[in-house]
Coordinates of C-alpha atoms in Angstrom, one line a residue:
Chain E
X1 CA 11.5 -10.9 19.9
X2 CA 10.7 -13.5 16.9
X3 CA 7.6 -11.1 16.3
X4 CA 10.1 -8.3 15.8
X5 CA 12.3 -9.9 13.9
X6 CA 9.5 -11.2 11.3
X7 CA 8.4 -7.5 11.4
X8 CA 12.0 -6.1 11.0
X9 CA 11.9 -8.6 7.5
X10 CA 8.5 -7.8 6.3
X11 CA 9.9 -4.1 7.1
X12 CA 12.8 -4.7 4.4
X13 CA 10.2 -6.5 2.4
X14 CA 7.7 -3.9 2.1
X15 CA 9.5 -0.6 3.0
X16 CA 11.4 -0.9 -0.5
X17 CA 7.6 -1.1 -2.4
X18 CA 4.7 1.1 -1.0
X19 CA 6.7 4.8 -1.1
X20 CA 5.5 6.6 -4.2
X21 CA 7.6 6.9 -6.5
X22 CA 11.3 6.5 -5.0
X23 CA 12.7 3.5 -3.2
X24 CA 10.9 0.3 -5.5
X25 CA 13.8 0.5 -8.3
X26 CA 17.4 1.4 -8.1
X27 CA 19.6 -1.5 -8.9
X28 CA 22.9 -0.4 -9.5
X29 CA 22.8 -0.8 -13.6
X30 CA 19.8 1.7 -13.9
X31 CA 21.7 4.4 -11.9
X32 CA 25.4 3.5 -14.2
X33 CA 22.9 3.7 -17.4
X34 CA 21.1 6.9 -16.4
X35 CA 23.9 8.3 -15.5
X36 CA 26.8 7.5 -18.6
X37 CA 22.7 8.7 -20.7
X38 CA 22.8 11.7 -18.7
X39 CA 26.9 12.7 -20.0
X40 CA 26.1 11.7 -23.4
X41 CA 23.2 14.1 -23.4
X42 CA 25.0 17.1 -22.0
X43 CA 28.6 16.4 -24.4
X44 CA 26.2 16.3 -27.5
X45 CA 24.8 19.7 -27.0
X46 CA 28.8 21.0 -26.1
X47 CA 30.3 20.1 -28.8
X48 CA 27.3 21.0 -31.2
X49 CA 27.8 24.4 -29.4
X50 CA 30.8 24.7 -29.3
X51 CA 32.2 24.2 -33.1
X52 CA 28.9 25.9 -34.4
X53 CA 28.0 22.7 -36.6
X54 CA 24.2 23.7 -36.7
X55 CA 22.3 27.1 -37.3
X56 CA 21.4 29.1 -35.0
X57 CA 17.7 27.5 -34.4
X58 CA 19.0 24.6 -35.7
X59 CA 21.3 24.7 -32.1
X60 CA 18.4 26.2 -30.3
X61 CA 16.2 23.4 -31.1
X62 CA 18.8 20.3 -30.5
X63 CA 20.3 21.5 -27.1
X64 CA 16.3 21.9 -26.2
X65 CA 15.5 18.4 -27.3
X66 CA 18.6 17.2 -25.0
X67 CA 17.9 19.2 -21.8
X68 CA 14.4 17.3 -22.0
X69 CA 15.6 14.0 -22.9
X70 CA 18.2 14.9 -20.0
X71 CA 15.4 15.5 -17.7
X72 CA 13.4 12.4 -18.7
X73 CA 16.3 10.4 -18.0
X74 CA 16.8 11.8 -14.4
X75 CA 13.1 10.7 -13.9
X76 CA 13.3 7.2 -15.2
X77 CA 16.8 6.1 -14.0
X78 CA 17.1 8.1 -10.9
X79 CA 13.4 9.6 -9.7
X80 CA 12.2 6.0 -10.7
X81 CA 8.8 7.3 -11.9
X82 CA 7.9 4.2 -13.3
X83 CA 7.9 2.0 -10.3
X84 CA 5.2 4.0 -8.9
X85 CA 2.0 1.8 -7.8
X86 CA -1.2 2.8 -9.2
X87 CA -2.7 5.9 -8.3
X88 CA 0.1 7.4 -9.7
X89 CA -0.7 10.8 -7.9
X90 CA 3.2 11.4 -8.5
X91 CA 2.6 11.3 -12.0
X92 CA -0.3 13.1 -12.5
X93 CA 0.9 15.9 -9.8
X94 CA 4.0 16.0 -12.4
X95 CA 2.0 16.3 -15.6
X96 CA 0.1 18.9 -13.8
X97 CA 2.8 20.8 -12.6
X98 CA 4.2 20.3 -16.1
X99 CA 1.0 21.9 -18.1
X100 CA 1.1 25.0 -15.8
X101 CA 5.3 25.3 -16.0
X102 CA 4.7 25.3 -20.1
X103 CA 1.4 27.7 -19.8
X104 CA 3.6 30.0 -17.7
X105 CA 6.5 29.8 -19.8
X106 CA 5.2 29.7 -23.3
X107 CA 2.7 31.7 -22.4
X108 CA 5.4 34.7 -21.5
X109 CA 7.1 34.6 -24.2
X110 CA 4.4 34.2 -26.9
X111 CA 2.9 37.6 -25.3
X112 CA 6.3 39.3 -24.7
X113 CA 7.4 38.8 -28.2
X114 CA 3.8 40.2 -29.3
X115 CA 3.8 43.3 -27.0
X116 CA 4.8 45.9 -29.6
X117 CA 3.7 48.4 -26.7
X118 CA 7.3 47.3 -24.9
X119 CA 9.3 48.2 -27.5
Chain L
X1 CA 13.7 -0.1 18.1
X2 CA 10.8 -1.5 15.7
X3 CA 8.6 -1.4 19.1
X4 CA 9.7 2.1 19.7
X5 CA 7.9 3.2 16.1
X6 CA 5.1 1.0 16.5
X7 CA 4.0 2.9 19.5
X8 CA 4.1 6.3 18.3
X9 CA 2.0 4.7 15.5
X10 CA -0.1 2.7 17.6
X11 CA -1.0 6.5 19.2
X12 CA -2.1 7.7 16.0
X13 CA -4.1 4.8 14.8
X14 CA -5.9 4.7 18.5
X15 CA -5.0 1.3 18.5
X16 CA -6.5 -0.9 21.7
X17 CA -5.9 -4.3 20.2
X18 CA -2.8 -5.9 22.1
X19 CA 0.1 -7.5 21.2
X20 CA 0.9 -8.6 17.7
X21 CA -2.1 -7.2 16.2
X22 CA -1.1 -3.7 17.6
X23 CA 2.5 -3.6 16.0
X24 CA 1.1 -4.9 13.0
X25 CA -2.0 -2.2 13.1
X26 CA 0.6 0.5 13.8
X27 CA 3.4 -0.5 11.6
X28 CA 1.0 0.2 8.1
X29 CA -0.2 3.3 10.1
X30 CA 3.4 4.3 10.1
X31 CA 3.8 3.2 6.7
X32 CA 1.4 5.5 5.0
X33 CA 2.1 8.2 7.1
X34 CA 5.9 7.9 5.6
X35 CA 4.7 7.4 2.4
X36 CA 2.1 10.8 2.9
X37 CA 5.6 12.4 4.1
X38 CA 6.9 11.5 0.4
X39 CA 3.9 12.4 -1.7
X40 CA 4.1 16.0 0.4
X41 CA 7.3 16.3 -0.4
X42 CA 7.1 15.7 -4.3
X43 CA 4.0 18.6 -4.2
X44 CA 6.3 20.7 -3.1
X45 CA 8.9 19.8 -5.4
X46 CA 6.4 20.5 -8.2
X47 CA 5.3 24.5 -6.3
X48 CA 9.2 24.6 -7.1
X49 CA 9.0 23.7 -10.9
X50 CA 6.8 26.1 -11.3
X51 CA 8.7 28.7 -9.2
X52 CA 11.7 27.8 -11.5
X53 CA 9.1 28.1 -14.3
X54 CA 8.6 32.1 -13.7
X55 CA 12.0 32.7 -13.1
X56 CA 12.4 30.9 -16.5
X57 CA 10.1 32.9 -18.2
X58 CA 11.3 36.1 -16.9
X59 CA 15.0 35.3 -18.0
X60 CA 13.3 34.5 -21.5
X61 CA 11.8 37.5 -22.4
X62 CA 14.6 39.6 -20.6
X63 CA 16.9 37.5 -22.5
X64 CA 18.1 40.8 -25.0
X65 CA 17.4 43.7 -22.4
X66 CA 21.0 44.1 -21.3
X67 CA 20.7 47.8 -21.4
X68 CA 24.2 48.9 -23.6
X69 CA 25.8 47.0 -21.0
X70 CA 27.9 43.8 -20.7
X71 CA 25.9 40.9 -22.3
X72 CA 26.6 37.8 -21.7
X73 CA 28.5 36.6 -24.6
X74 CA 31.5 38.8 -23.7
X75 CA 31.0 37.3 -19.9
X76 CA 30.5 33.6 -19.4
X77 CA 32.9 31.5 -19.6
X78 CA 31.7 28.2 -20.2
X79 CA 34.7 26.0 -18.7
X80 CA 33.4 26.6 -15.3
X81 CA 30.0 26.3 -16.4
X82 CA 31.2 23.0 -17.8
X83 CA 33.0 21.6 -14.9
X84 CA 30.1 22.7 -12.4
X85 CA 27.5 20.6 -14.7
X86 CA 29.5 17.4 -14.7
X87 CA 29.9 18.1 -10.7
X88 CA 26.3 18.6 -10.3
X89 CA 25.8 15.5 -12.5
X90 CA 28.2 13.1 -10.5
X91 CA 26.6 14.3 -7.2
X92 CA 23.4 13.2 -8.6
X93 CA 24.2 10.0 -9.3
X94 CA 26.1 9.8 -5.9
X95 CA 23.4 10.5 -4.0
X96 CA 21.4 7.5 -6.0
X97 CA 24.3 5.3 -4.9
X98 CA 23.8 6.5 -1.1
X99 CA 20.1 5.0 -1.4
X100 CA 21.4 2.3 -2.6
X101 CA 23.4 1.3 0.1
X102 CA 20.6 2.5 2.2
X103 CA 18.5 -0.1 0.4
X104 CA 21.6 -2.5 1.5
X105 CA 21.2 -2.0 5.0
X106 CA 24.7 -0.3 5.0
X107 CA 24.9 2.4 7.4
X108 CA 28.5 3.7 7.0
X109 CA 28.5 3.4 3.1
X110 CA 25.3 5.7 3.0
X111 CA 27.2 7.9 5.1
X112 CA 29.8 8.1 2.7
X113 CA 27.7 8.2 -0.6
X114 CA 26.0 10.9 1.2
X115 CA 29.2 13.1 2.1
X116 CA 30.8 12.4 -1.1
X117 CA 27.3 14.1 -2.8
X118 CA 27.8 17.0 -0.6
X119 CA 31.3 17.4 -1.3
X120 CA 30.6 17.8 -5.0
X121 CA 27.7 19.9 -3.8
X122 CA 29.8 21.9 -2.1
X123 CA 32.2 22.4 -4.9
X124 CA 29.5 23.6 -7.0
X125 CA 28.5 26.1 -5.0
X126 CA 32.2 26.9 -4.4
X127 CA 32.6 27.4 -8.3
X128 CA 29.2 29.3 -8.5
X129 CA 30.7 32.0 -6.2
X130 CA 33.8 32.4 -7.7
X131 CA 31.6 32.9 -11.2
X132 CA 29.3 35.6 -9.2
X133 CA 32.4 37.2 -7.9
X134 CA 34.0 37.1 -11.3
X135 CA 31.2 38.5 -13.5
X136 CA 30.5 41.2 -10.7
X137 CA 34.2 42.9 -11.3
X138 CA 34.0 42.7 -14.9
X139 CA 30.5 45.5 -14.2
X140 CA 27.6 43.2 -13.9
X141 CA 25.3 43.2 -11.3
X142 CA 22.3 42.7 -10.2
X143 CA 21.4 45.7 -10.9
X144 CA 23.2 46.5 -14.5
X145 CA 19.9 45.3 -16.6
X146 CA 17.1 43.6 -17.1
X147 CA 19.5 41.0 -18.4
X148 CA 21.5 40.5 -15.4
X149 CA 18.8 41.4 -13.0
X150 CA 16.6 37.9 -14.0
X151 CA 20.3 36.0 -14.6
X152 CA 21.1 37.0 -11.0
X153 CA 18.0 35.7 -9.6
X154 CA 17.3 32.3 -11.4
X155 CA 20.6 31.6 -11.2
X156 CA 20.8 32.1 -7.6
X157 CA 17.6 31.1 -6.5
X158 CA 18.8 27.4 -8.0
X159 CA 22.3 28.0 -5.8
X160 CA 20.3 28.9 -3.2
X161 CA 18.1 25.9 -3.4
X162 CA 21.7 23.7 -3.6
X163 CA 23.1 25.4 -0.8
X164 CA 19.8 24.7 1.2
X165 CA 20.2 21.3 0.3
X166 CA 23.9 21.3 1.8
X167 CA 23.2 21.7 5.2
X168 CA 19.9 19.8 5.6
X169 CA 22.6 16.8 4.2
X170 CA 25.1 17.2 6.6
X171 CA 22.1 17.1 9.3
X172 CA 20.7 14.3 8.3
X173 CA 24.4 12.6 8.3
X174 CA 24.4 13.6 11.5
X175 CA 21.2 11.7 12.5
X176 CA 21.8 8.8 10.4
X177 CA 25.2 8.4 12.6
X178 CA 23.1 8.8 15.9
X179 CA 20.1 7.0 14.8
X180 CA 20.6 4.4 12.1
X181 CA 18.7 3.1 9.3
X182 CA 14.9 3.4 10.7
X183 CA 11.7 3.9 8.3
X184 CA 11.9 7.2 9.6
X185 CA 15.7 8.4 8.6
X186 CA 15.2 6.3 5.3
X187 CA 12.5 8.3 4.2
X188 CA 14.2 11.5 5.4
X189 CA 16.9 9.8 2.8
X190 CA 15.1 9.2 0.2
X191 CA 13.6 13.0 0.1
X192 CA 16.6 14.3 0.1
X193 CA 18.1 12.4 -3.2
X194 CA 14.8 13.2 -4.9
X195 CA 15.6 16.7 -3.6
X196 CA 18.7 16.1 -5.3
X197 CA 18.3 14.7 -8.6
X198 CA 15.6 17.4 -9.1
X199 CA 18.0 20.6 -8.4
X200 CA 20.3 18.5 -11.1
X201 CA 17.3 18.6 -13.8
X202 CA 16.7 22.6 -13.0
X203 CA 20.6 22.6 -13.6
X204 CA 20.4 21.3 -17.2
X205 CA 17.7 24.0 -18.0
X206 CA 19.8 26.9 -16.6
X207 CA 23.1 25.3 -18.0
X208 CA 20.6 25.2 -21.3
X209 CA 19.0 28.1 -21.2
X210 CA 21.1 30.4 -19.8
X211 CA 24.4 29.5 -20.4
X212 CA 24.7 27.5 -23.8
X213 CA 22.7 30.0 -25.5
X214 CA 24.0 32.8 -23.5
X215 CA 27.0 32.2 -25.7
X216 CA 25.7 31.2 -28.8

């Protein structure tokens, strides 16, 4: 029974450390900060949209900028990417998923807009 | 209970050593296989960003075929769209606060957290189908355009991915009531808010994407 217990502890201990990338972080503050960052970063591009206070690709570019500092905020406060022990397989399965999401993306529209066959 | 997982894990790591040694052997055995369990599960969350990532693309570069039909300025209205992102960006937070308490050892307020996050999930998906509903009387369809047909799709294939997420929640409340906090239900927890928070970041893009510029 005392061996379970000291396992049950070193259970609490340890369970919160070794999982990837989730469990090491979360203390209350970083979920409050990430999430008051994360309605900041959806108001700004509202009302920018909203009133028309930029140009058109003046708009496009801003609300872009804030859906990926949105994203990057999700993964920091929330996904707890940092807390990740080394290998970071999390992170480098990310960046890779990442590098084919922009080939694929980019990618289509760069030929699309190009394909003077389409229109 | 711990004895009951360090046998199962003791099976798998073929361990013949007795007594303490064994529960230890099998208890890191277990460990890593959890931790496996995770890692699986964020691969397949990246197969998703790059499922999201076609459906992306597609909507992109259909983005002006709307075929002398409705486009989507005339459509959308945005104060749904706006009251469904702030839901969707409560519930992820909620469902932060539900590990939390997890973290806490707190069985009933991770129960709570966790309903609460389906509740606004639930909402969401509530609103989405009154949208759907509403743009399909005013004459869009899947089938209208180009336009609508790659709108329909990434749109729903997100709602779909939230409304997936619904019922495996209310499972795992389910099991968590039966079964407690173990370092199996934990992890089972801790997928499900990743799960979460990453449905909330393919949110942003579509609210982006589709909708904010949809109107611009």
């Amino acid at each position: 029974m005392a061996n379970h217990n000291a396992h049950n502890a070193h259970d609490t201990q340890h369970g919160n450390g070794g999982h990837g990338s989730h469990e090491h972080g979360g203390s209350m503050k970083s979920y409050v900060i990430g999430f008051l960052l994360s309605i900041v970063l959806t108001i700004i591009p509202l009302v920018v949209v909203m009133n028309d206070l930029l140009s058109k690709s003046g708009t496009t570019l801003l609300i872009l900028i804030m859906a990926v500092l949105q994203f990057a905020v999700q993964l920091l406060f929330f996904m707890h990417i940092r807390d990740e022990e080394k290998p970071r397989f999390n992170l480098m399965a990310l960046i890779f998923g990442l590098v084919i999401l922009l080939t694929i993306v980019a990618g289509s529209i760069w030929i699309m807009t190009y394909n003077t066959v389409a229109h | 209970m711990a004895h009951a997982i360090s046998k199962t894990a003791g099976a798998h790591g073929g361990g013949d050593q007795g007594g303490h040694h064994d529960e230890h052997h099998g208890h890191h055995d277990h460990h890593d296989q959890e931790s496996m369990k995770m890692f699986g599960f964020w691969l397949f969350l990246i197969t998703d960003v790059i499922l999201f990532g076609t459906l992306f693309a597609t909507f992109v570069v259909l983005r002006f075929n709307t075929a002398a039909g409705p486009t989507p300025g005339e459509l959308i209205e945005l104060n749904g769209i706006i009251i469904s992102t702030f839901i969707l960006l409560t519930s992820s937070f909620t469902s932060g606060i539900a590990v939390l308490e997890m973290n806490r050892g707190n069985k009933r307020g991770l129960i709570l957290w966790l309903a609460i996050t389906a509740l606004l999930g639930a909402s969401f998906i509530g609103l989405e189908v009154t949208e759907f509903i509403h743009l399909v009387h005013e004459g869009a369809n899947i089938g209208t355009s180009a336009y609508w047909s790659a709108f329909f799709t990434l749109v729903g294939t997100h709602g779909l991915h939230v409304s997936v997420g619904l019922v495996w929640m209310v499972a795992l409340m389910l099991q968590l009531s039966r079964r407690g906090i173990t370092p199996v239900t934990k992890r089972k927890v801790s997928i499900i808010s990743l799960y979460w928070h990453f449905l909330d970041v393919v949110w942003i893009f579509v609210f982006t994407i589709v909708y904010l510029m949809g109107v611009m």
